[in-house]
Tab-separated table of C-alpha atoms in Angstrom:
chain	number	residue	atom	x	y	z
A	1	UNK	CA	28.208	5.313	20.910
A	2	UNK	CA	25.880	8.272	21.392
A	3	UNK	CA	25.003	10.086	18.187
A	4	UNK	CA	25.866	13.822	18.302
A	5	UNK	CA	22.862	16.146	18.384
A	6	UNK	CA	23.565	17.566	14.917
A	7	UNK	CA	23.015	14.117	13.387
A	8	UNK	CA	19.994	13.160	15.446
A	9	UNK	CA	17.437	14.677	13.096
A	10	UNK	CA	18.694	12.639	10.161
A	11	UNK	CA	18.541	9.462	12.251
A	12	UNK	CA	15.015	10.202	13.475
A	13	UNK	CA	13.902	11.219	9.989
A	14	UNK	CA	15.180	7.943	8.534
A	15	UNK	CA	13.436	5.907	11.232
A	16	UNK	CA	10.174	7.763	10.697
A	17	UNK	CA	10.244	7.273	6.934
A	18	UNK	CA	11.030	3.590	7.468
A	19	UNK	CA	8.196	3.108	9.975
A	20	UNK	CA	5.701	4.705	7.603
A	21	UNK	CA	6.527	2.368	4.738
A	22	UNK	CA	8.445	4.589	2.316
A	23	UNK	CA	10.607	2.637	-0.214
A	24	UNK	CA	14.281	2.422	0.745
A	25	UNK	CA	15.664	4.202	-2.305
A	26	UNK	CA	13.378	7.165	-1.624
A	27	UNK	CA	14.481	7.257	2.020
A	28	UNK	CA	18.109	7.369	0.918
A	29	UNK	CA	17.332	10.200	-1.516
A	30	UNK	CA	15.734	12.185	1.279
A	31	UNK	CA	18.545	11.605	3.752
A	32	UNK	CA	21.300	12.336	1.239
A	33	UNK	CA	19.717	15.642	0.218
A	34	UNK	CA	19.047	16.719	3.813
A	35	UNK	CA	22.601	15.841	4.870
A	36	UNK	CA	24.041	17.759	1.932
A	37	UNK	CA	22.062	20.921	2.708
A	38	UNK	CA	23.251	20.710	6.322
A	39	UNK	CA	26.897	20.288	5.314
A	40	UNK	CA	27.014	16.715	6.646
A	41	UNK	CA	28.848	13.840	4.991
A	42	UNK	CA	27.144	10.518	5.524
A	43	UNK	CA	26.464	7.064	4.149
A	44	UNK	CA	23.007	5.560	4.633
A	45	UNK	CA	21.526	2.089	4.331
A	46	UNK	CA	17.886	1.255	4.928
A	47	UNK	CA	16.772	-2.393	4.823
A	48	UNK	CA	13.380	-3.937	5.698
A	49	UNK	CA	14.402	-4.927	9.248
A	50	UNK	CA	17.253	-2.600	10.153
A	51	UNK	CA	18.876	0.768	9.386
A	52	UNK	CA	22.550	1.719	9.322
A	53	UNK	CA	23.750	5.332	9.081
A	54	UNK	CA	27.395	6.438	9.154
A	55	UNK	CA	28.463	10.079	9.539
A	56	UNK	CA	31.995	11.189	8.650
A	57	UNK	CA	34.136	13.982	10.060
A	58	UNK	CA	37.799	14.787	9.526
A	59	UNK	CA	39.063	12.637	12.400
A	60	UNK	CA	36.021	10.691	13.544
A	61	UNK	CA	33.065	8.736	12.236
A	62	UNK	CA	29.786	7.988	13.971
A	63	UNK	CA	27.841	4.830	13.229
A	64	UNK	CA	24.158	4.261	14.045
A	65	UNK	CA	22.567	0.814	13.683
A	66	UNK	CA	19.130	-0.191	14.884
A	67	UNK	CA	16.904	-3.208	14.354
A	68	UNK	CA	13.433	-2.046	13.404
A	69	UNK	CA	10.341	-3.916	12.123
A	70	UNK	CA	9.153	-3.406	8.528
A	71	UNK	CA	7.034	-0.304	8.132
A	72	UNK	CA	3.359	0.113	7.279
A	73	UNK	CA	2.462	2.647	4.599
A	74	UNK	CA	1.012	5.843	6.088
A	75	UNK	CA	0.585	8.578	3.489
A	76	UNK	CA	-0.553	11.197	5.989
A	77	UNK	CA	2.579	10.824	8.100
A	78	UNK	CA	4.742	10.823	4.958
A	79	UNK	CA	3.201	14.105	3.813
A	80	UNK	CA	3.829	15.716	7.187
A	81	UNK	CA	7.416	14.466	7.329
A	82	UNK	CA	8.005	15.899	3.868
A	83	UNK	CA	6.843	19.304	5.088
A	84	UNK	CA	9.096	19.062	8.140
A	85	UNK	CA	12.078	18.068	6.000
A	86	UNK	CA	11.601	21.023	3.685
A	87	UNK	CA	11.400	23.336	6.695
A	88	UNK	CA	14.813	22.041	7.762
A	89	UNK	CA	16.254	22.462	4.273
A	90	UNK	CA	14.877	26.018	4.094
A	91	UNK	CA	16.170	26.764	7.646
A	92	UNK	CA	12.647	27.547	8.868
A	93	UNK	CA	12.953	25.387	11.969
A	94	UNK	CA	15.717	24.965	14.537
A	95	UNK	CA	17.054	21.708	15.934
A	96	UNK	CA	15.258	22.072	19.248
A	97	UNK	CA	11.875	22.033	17.498
A	98	UNK	CA	12.521	19.094	15.181
A	99	UNK	CA	11.949	16.307	17.719
A	100	UNK	CA	8.771	17.987	18.934
A	101	UNK	CA	7.444	18.084	15.374
A	102	UNK	CA	8.266	14.408	14.869
A	103	UNK	CA	6.513	13.516	18.134
A	104	UNK	CA	3.406	15.361	16.950
A	105	UNK	CA	3.498	13.411	13.670
A	106	UNK	CA	3.847	10.113	15.539
A	107	UNK	CA	0.949	10.976	17.848
A	108	UNK	CA	-1.337	11.787	14.897
A	109	UNK	CA	-0.795	8.314	13.443
A	110	UNK	CA	-2.194	6.825	16.663
A	111	UNK	CA	-5.504	8.672	16.262
A	112	UNK	CA	-7.825	5.920	14.996
A	113	UNK	CA	-11.500	6.272	14.145
A	114	UNK	CA	-12.818	2.715	14.302
A	115	UNK	CA	-16.175	3.620	12.726
A	116	UNK	CA	-14.538	5.173	9.648
A	117	UNK	CA	-12.161	2.245	9.290
A	118	UNK	CA	-14.964	-0.294	9.622
A	119	UNK	CA	-16.892	1.481	6.876
A	120	UNK	CA	-13.742	1.754	4.766
A	121	UNK	CA	-13.072	-1.982	4.937
A	122	UNK	CA	-16.740	-2.777	4.300
A	123	UNK	CA	-17.140	-0.453	1.315
A	124	UNK	CA	-13.786	-1.455	-0.179
A	125	UNK	CA	-14.913	-5.089	-0.241
A	126	UNK	CA	-18.354	-4.250	-1.588
A	127	UNK	CA	-17.078	-1.845	-4.234
A	128	UNK	CA	-14.398	-4.238	-5.405
A	129	UNK	CA	-17.027	-6.916	-5.976
A	130	UNK	CA	-18.939	-4.408	-8.099
A	131	UNK	CA	-15.833	-3.521	-10.098
A	132	UNK	CA	-15.240	-7.159	-11.025
A	133	UNK	CA	-18.926	-7.820	-11.671
A	134	UNK	CA	-21.298	-9.439	-9.187
A	135	UNK	CA	-24.902	-9.728	-8.045
A	136	UNK	CA	-26.729	-8.075	-5.157
A	137	UNK	CA	-26.383	-11.025	-2.771
A	138	UNK	CA	-22.613	-11.215	-3.277
A	139	UNK	CA	-22.289	-7.443	-2.911
A	140	UNK	CA	-24.149	-7.408	0.414
A	141	UNK	CA	-22.137	-10.239	1.929
A	142	UNK	CA	-18.839	-8.856	0.598
A	143	UNK	CA	-19.746	-5.630	2.386
A	144	UNK	CA	-20.523	-7.416	5.668
A	145	UNK	CA	-17.451	-9.656	5.499
A	146	UNK	CA	-15.289	-6.597	4.841
A	147	UNK	CA	-16.553	-5.117	8.111
A	148	UNK	CA	-15.810	-8.429	9.847
A	149	UNK	CA	-12.246	-8.274	8.537
A	150	UNK	CA	-11.691	-4.963	10.315
A	151	UNK	CA	-12.944	-6.538	13.541
A	152	UNK	CA	-10.242	-9.180	13.099
A	153	UNK	CA	-7.709	-6.425	12.407
A	154	UNK	CA	-8.655	-4.769	15.691
A	155	UNK	CA	-8.441	-8.043	17.610
A	156	UNK	CA	-5.019	-8.697	16.065
A	157	UNK	CA	-3.729	-5.550	17.778
A	158	UNK	CA	-4.681	-7.114	21.125
A	159	UNK	CA	-3.182	-10.571	20.541
A	160	UNK	CA	0.360	-11.335	19.412
A	161	UNK	CA	-0.661	-14.835	18.338
A	162	UNK	CA	-3.535	-13.554	16.196
A	163	UNK	CA	-1.237	-10.945	14.706
A	164	UNK	CA	1.220	-13.647	13.622
A	165	UNK	CA	-1.426	-15.835	11.961
A	166	UNK	CA	-3.704	-13.013	10.824
A	167	UNK	CA	-3.424	-13.411	7.037
A	168	UNK	CA	-4.220	-17.135	7.035
A	169	UNK	CA	-6.764	-16.903	9.864
A	170	UNK	CA	-8.779	-14.070	8.285
A	171	UNK	CA	-8.826	-15.847	4.904
A	172	UNK	CA	-9.909	-19.077	6.629
A	173	UNK	CA	-12.774	-17.396	8.507
A	174	UNK	CA	-14.017	-15.592	5.396
A	175	UNK	CA	-13.863	-18.800	3.324
A	176	UNK	CA	-15.812	-20.856	5.876
A	177	UNK	CA	-18.511	-18.207	6.277
A	178	UNK	CA	-18.811	-17.732	2.509
A	179	UNK	CA	-19.162	-21.490	1.945
A	180	UNK	CA	-21.888	-21.729	4.597
A	181	UNK	CA	-23.727	-18.819	2.987
A	182	UNK	CA	-23.969	-20.732	-0.297
A	183	UNK	CA	-26.216	-23.256	1.486
A	184	UNK	CA	-28.790	-20.489	2.009
A	185	UNK	CA	-27.948	-18.320	-1.016
A	186	UNK	CA	-26.913	-20.611	-3.894
A	187	UNK	CA	-26.603	-17.599	-6.221
A	188	UNK	CA	-23.679	-16.258	-4.142
A	189	UNK	CA	-20.501	-15.780	-6.186
A	190	UNK	CA	-18.303	-17.737	-3.772
A	191	UNK	CA	-14.836	-17.096	-5.124
A	192	UNK	CA	-15.495	-13.436	-5.829
A	193	UNK	CA	-16.934	-12.868	-2.352
A	194	UNK	CA	-13.837	-14.392	-0.739
A	195	UNK	CA	-11.535	-12.273	-2.888
A	196	UNK	CA	-13.434	-9.035	-2.323
A	197	UNK	CA	-13.534	-9.555	1.455
A	198	UNK	CA	-9.739	-9.765	1.794
A	199	UNK	CA	-8.784	-7.489	-1.113
A	200	UNK	CA	-7.278	-4.879	1.235
A	201	UNK	CA	-4.617	-7.359	2.402
A	202	UNK	CA	-3.686	-8.858	-0.960
A	203	UNK	CA	-0.148	-7.510	-1.437
A	204	UNK	CA	-0.439	-5.994	-4.899
A	205	UNK	CA	1.062	-2.701	-3.759
A	206	UNK	CA	3.768	-4.513	-1.771
A	207	UNK	CA	4.777	-6.545	-4.837
A	208	UNK	CA	4.838	-3.393	-6.967
A	209	UNK	CA	6.921	-1.520	-4.363
A	210	UNK	CA	9.400	-4.405	-4.136
A	211	UNK	CA	9.832	-4.506	-7.914
A	212	UNK	CA	10.136	-0.719	-7.876
A	213	UNK	CA	13.038	-0.970	-5.425
A	214	UNK	CA	14.724	-3.723	-7.433
A	215	UNK	CA	14.404	-1.622	-10.582
A	216	UNK	CA	16.003	1.317	-8.760
A	217	UNK	CA	18.958	-0.985	-7.859
A	218	UNK	CA	18.015	-1.351	-4.194
A	219	UNK	CA	18.489	-5.072	-4.678
A	220	UNK	CA	18.758	-6.303	-1.089
A	221	UNK	CA	15.788	-4.310	0.200
A	222	UNK	CA	13.670	-4.956	-2.898
A	223	UNK	CA	14.467	-8.683	-2.930
A	224	UNK	CA	13.558	-9.066	0.734
A	225	UNK	CA	10.299	-7.153	0.314
A	226	UNK	CA	9.371	-9.142	-2.793
A	227	UNK	CA	9.890	-12.435	-0.959
A	228	UNK	CA	7.882	-11.147	2.012
A	229	UNK	CA	5.010	-10.078	-0.272
A	230	UNK	CA	4.961	-13.453	-2.029
A	231	UNK	CA	4.913	-15.294	1.303
A	232	UNK	CA	2.079	-13.023	2.456
A	233	UNK	CA	0.109	-13.924	-0.668
A	234	UNK	CA	0.673	-17.642	-0.084
A	235	UNK	CA	-0.346	-17.313	3.584
A	236	UNK	CA	-3.647	-15.815	2.489
A	237	UNK	CA	-4.183	-18.455	-0.145
A	238	UNK	CA	-3.344	-21.175	2.384
A	239	UNK	CA	-6.203	-19.906	4.537
A	240	UNK	CA	-8.555	-20.117	1.560
A	241	UNK	CA	-7.355	-23.620	0.614
A	242	UNK	CA	-7.696	-24.813	4.211
A	243	UNK	CA	-11.216	-23.417	4.445
A	244	UNK	CA	-12.251	-25.000	1.151
A	245	UNK	CA	-10.686	-28.295	2.194
A	246	UNK	CA	-12.649	-28.335	5.441
A	247	UNK	CA	-15.938	-27.342	3.838
A	248	UNK	CA	-15.758	-29.739	0.883
A	249	UNK	CA	-15.736	-32.646	3.350
A	250	UNK	CA	-19.464	-32.185	3.997
A	251	UNK	CA	-20.831	-29.955	1.194
A	252	UNK	CA	-20.519	-29.379	-2.541
A	253	UNK	CA	-18.647	-26.230	-3.497
A	254	UNK	CA	-18.779	-24.560	-6.913
A	255	UNK	CA	-16.065	-21.941	-7.318
A	256	UNK	CA	-16.818	-21.448	-11.012
A	257	UNK	CA	-20.259	-19.951	-10.346
A	258	UNK	CA	-20.146	-16.304	-11.416
A	259	UNK	CA	-23.338	-14.333	-11.948
A	260	UNK	CA	-23.040	-10.639	-12.822
A	261	UNK	CA	-26.377	-8.860	-12.881
A	262	UNK	CA	-25.764	-5.438	-11.325
A	263	UNK	CA	-26.660	-2.353	-13.422
A	264	UNK	CA	-23.745	-0.686	-15.200
A	265	UNK	CA	-24.229	2.550	-13.283
A	266	UNK	CA	-23.148	0.774	-10.089
A	267	UNK	CA	-19.694	0.278	-11.622
A	268	UNK	CA	-19.236	4.016	-12.115
A	269	UNK	CA	-20.469	4.654	-8.581
A	270	UNK	CA	-18.097	2.040	-7.159
A	271	UNK	CA	-14.987	3.618	-8.739
A	272	UNK	CA	-14.881	6.849	-6.661
A	273	UNK	CA	-16.243	5.106	-3.550
A	274	UNK	CA	-13.502	2.469	-3.693
A	275	UNK	CA	-10.944	5.263	-4.081
A	276	UNK	CA	-12.460	7.055	-1.058
A	277	UNK	CA	-12.111	3.925	1.092
A	278	UNK	CA	-8.321	4.152	0.715
A	279	UNK	CA	-8.234	7.511	2.511
A	280	UNK	CA	-8.759	6.346	6.127
A	281	UNK	CA	-6.814	3.130	5.534
A	282	UNK	CA	-3.706	5.078	4.431
A	283	UNK	CA	-4.529	7.955	6.856
A	284	UNK	CA	-4.444	10.499	4.042
A	285	UNK	CA	-4.562	14.103	5.235
A	286	UNK	CA	-7.712	16.149	4.643
A	287	UNK	CA	-5.922	18.541	2.307
A	288	UNK	CA	-4.867	15.637	0.069
A	289	UNK	CA	-8.148	13.718	0.016
A	290	UNK	CA	-9.874	15.368	-2.946
A	291	UNK	CA	-6.963	14.999	-5.349
A	292	UNK	CA	-6.249	11.504	-4.017
A	293	UNK	CA	-9.755	10.339	-4.929
A	294	UNK	CA	-9.470	11.930	-8.371
A	295	UNK	CA	-6.125	10.199	-8.959
A	296	UNK	CA	-7.512	6.809	-7.965
A	297	UNK	CA	-10.602	7.148	-10.158
A	298	UNK	CA	-8.482	8.476	-13.034
A	299	UNK	CA	-6.111	5.504	-12.785
A	300	UNK	CA	-8.943	2.998	-12.972
A	301	UNK	CA	-10.843	4.736	-15.773
A	302	UNK	CA	-7.871	5.306	-18.054
A	303	UNK	CA	-6.760	1.684	-17.670
A	304	UNK	CA	-10.248	0.449	-18.518
A	305	UNK	CA	-10.568	2.947	-21.398
A	306	UNK	CA	-7.319	1.652	-22.949
A	307	UNK	CA	-8.017	-2.013	-22.202
A	308	UNK	CA	-8.649	-2.661	-25.890
A	309	UNK	CA	-4.912	-2.271	-26.501
A	310	UNK	CA	-4.082	-5.114	-24.105
A	311	UNK	CA	-3.206	-5.327	-20.412
A	312	UNK	CA	0.465	-4.383	-20.821
A	313	UNK	CA	-0.094	-1.290	-22.972
A	314	UNK	CA	-3.087	-0.041	-20.996
A	315	UNK	CA	-1.282	-0.427	-17.674
A	316	UNK	CA	1.907	1.171	-19.007
A	317	UNK	CA	0.130	4.220	-20.444
A	318	UNK	CA	-2.108	4.380	-17.384
A	319	UNK	CA	0.916	4.481	-15.083
A	320	UNK	CA	2.524	7.255	-17.159
A	321	UNK	CA	-0.693	9.243	-16.947
A	322	UNK	CA	-1.029	8.674	-13.190
A	323	UNK	CA	2.579	9.798	-12.604
A	324	UNK	CA	1.863	12.931	-14.622
A	325	UNK	CA	-1.338	13.850	-12.802
A	326	UNK	CA	0.297	13.055	-9.432
A	327	UNK	CA	3.062	15.544	-10.204
A	328	UNK	CA	0.512	18.213	-11.147
A	329	UNK	CA	-1.472	17.649	-7.951
A	330	UNK	CA	1.754	17.555	-5.941
A	331	UNK	CA	2.713	20.992	-7.220
A	332	UNK	CA	-0.749	22.373	-6.494
A	333	UNK	CA	-0.892	21.067	-2.914
A	334	UNK	CA	2.875	21.053	-2.189
A	335	UNK	CA	2.510	17.385	-1.230
A	336	UNK	CA	4.873	14.585	-2.364
A	337	UNK	CA	3.502	13.070	-5.555
A	338	UNK	CA	3.941	9.620	-3.951
A	339	UNK	CA	0.840	10.347	-1.831
A	340	UNK	CA	-1.302	10.492	-4.976
A	341	UNK	CA	0.687	8.019	-7.042
A	342	UNK	CA	0.243	5.278	-4.443
A	343	UNK	CA	-3.538	5.654	-4.483
A	344	UNK	CA	-3.506	5.484	-8.275
A	345	UNK	CA	-1.412	2.318	-8.384
A	346	UNK	CA	-3.644	0.605	-5.820
A	347	UNK	CA	-6.625	1.187	-8.113
A	348	UNK	CA	-4.862	-0.793	-10.845
A	349	UNK	CA	-5.292	-3.822	-8.565
A	350	UNK	CA	-2.314	-6.046	-9.407
A	351	UNK	CA	-2.838	-7.973	-6.186
A	352	UNK	CA	-6.273	-9.246	-7.117
A	353	UNK	CA	-4.897	-10.589	-10.368
A	354	UNK	CA	-2.143	-12.360	-8.423
A	355	UNK	CA	-4.711	-14.000	-6.157
A	356	UNK	CA	-6.874	-15.021	-9.109
A	357	UNK	CA	-3.791	-16.433	-10.791
A	358	UNK	CA	-3.159	-18.657	-7.782
A	359	UNK	CA	-6.801	-19.707	-7.875
A	360	UNK	CA	-6.498	-20.688	-11.527
A	361	UNK	CA	-3.332	-22.690	-10.868
A	362	UNK	CA	-4.152	-24.522	-7.628
A	363	UNK	CA	-7.906	-24.906	-7.911
A	364	UNK	CA	-8.108	-25.262	-11.688
A	365	UNK	CA	-10.783	-22.577	-11.677
A	366	UNK	CA	-10.706	-18.826	-12.081
A	367	UNK	CA	-12.529	-16.746	-9.518
A	368	UNK	CA	-13.716	-14.250	-12.100
A	369	UNK	CA	-13.828	-16.523	-15.087
A	370	UNK	CA	-10.789	-15.058	-16.900
A	371	UNK	CA	-8.062	-16.989	-18.671
A	372	UNK	CA	-4.284	-16.535	-18.813
A	373	UNK	CA	-4.281	-14.887	-15.391
A	374	UNK	CA	-0.601	-15.393	-14.604
A	375	UNK	CA	0.199	-13.714	-17.905
A	376	UNK	CA	-2.093	-10.823	-16.959
A	377	UNK	CA	-0.405	-10.522	-13.545
A	378	UNK	CA	3.018	-10.337	-15.185
A	379	UNK	CA	1.827	-7.780	-17.749
A	380	UNK	CA	0.224	-5.577	-15.084
A	381	UNK	CA	3.374	-5.563	-12.941
A	382	UNK	CA	5.614	-4.966	-15.968
A	383	UNK	CA	3.316	-2.181	-17.144
A	384	UNK	CA	3.405	-0.422	-13.789
A	385	UNK	CA	7.175	-0.730	-13.348
A	386	UNK	CA	7.793	0.261	-16.968
A	387	UNK	CA	5.544	3.265	-16.574
A	388	UNK	CA	7.322	4.354	-13.386
A	389	UNK	CA	10.689	3.849	-15.071
A	390	UNK	CA	9.892	5.792	-18.252
A	391	UNK	CA	8.200	8.537	-16.251
A	392	UNK	CA	11.525	9.183	-14.496
A	393	UNK	CA	10.272	8.198	-11.050
A	394	UNK	CA	13.566	6.495	-10.146
A	395	UNK	CA	15.930	9.267	-11.179
A	396	UNK	CA	17.584	11.328	-8.473
A	397	UNK	CA	16.313	14.839	-8.023
A	398	UNK	CA	18.274	17.638	-6.432
A	399	UNK	CA	16.050	20.549	-5.623
A	400	UNK	CA	15.848	22.905	-2.754
A	401	UNK	CA	12.679	21.164	-1.694
A	402	UNK	CA	12.416	17.463	-2.357
A	403	UNK	CA	9.231	16.012	-3.775
A	404	UNK	CA	9.254	12.256	-4.289
């Protein structure tokens, strides 16, 4: 059944928000508020692989169902869609212009600067190794392997097979290369270099988002996303295990080697640089970049500053603080606070702790030499979700302009 024109914007808006990786409960909040302001009665359901929207009239109902792949987080597109939605709510745009605006948004997401992305992947790997503590050799090769990872990302867009096996394949390649490098550079921090090289794909944010949805009572969507994130983590770790298994057949491997000899000032330099690397990866808009970097650096520093109170307390208070500063920046720039909040949560790095926890369990050795890693993973995730919950992130908001 063809959807009437007056409902088409809501359908296209829901699809766009889904494609750009916005949590389901936030999509439903958007759609419900937009429908209400337009005098439309509807029921909406957004799940990881399909969407179902029903519109009700006095004598008829219209149902829209479409199968759609899981989205990829794009903060720039989300910010633009938020602006478009508020134009509709404020009656500043007519229906004939809505589809054109959405097409412009979609076209902007296809503008890719491969040089910037290569540098972003390289610096994110190098800076993460500095944040954990490393030496110059490990930093250099983490940087180079990060750039190699983006090459694999690009090749994955050209091959369906490589796309399907990407997580395990990239981890396998990085592990093999890192093991071979230890033959020439025995001081290389092997485990840390592997972790830093693939840090961008470790699903810390995906796990947090899934738990966020479950906490907001989007049980089906959150449960599916949590399972997908866990499988993604295991696929990456399988690649590492396979690489180590192959290499140990003809060489000695020491995963417990961890030498940290970089000056302390490099840590403080790495914090803002690592936050900057998130900008091209999430396609953050230019007007949101400055405050996004500040939010990311603030999230990391406040968590480290409060670390003496324990992982759970520091992460909880850090999340509350990041939600607060994201709201302030959102009001200043008229951008959804989620754009800044996401960058702050990424800097808390729950994914790296998850990966190190798997290392401690399966390999009987910690990549960074820390104990009780599974407990730390649980505390970090609980701290983030608790902070989001107590900050009122999940409560419904009904304003003329929505900011989520």
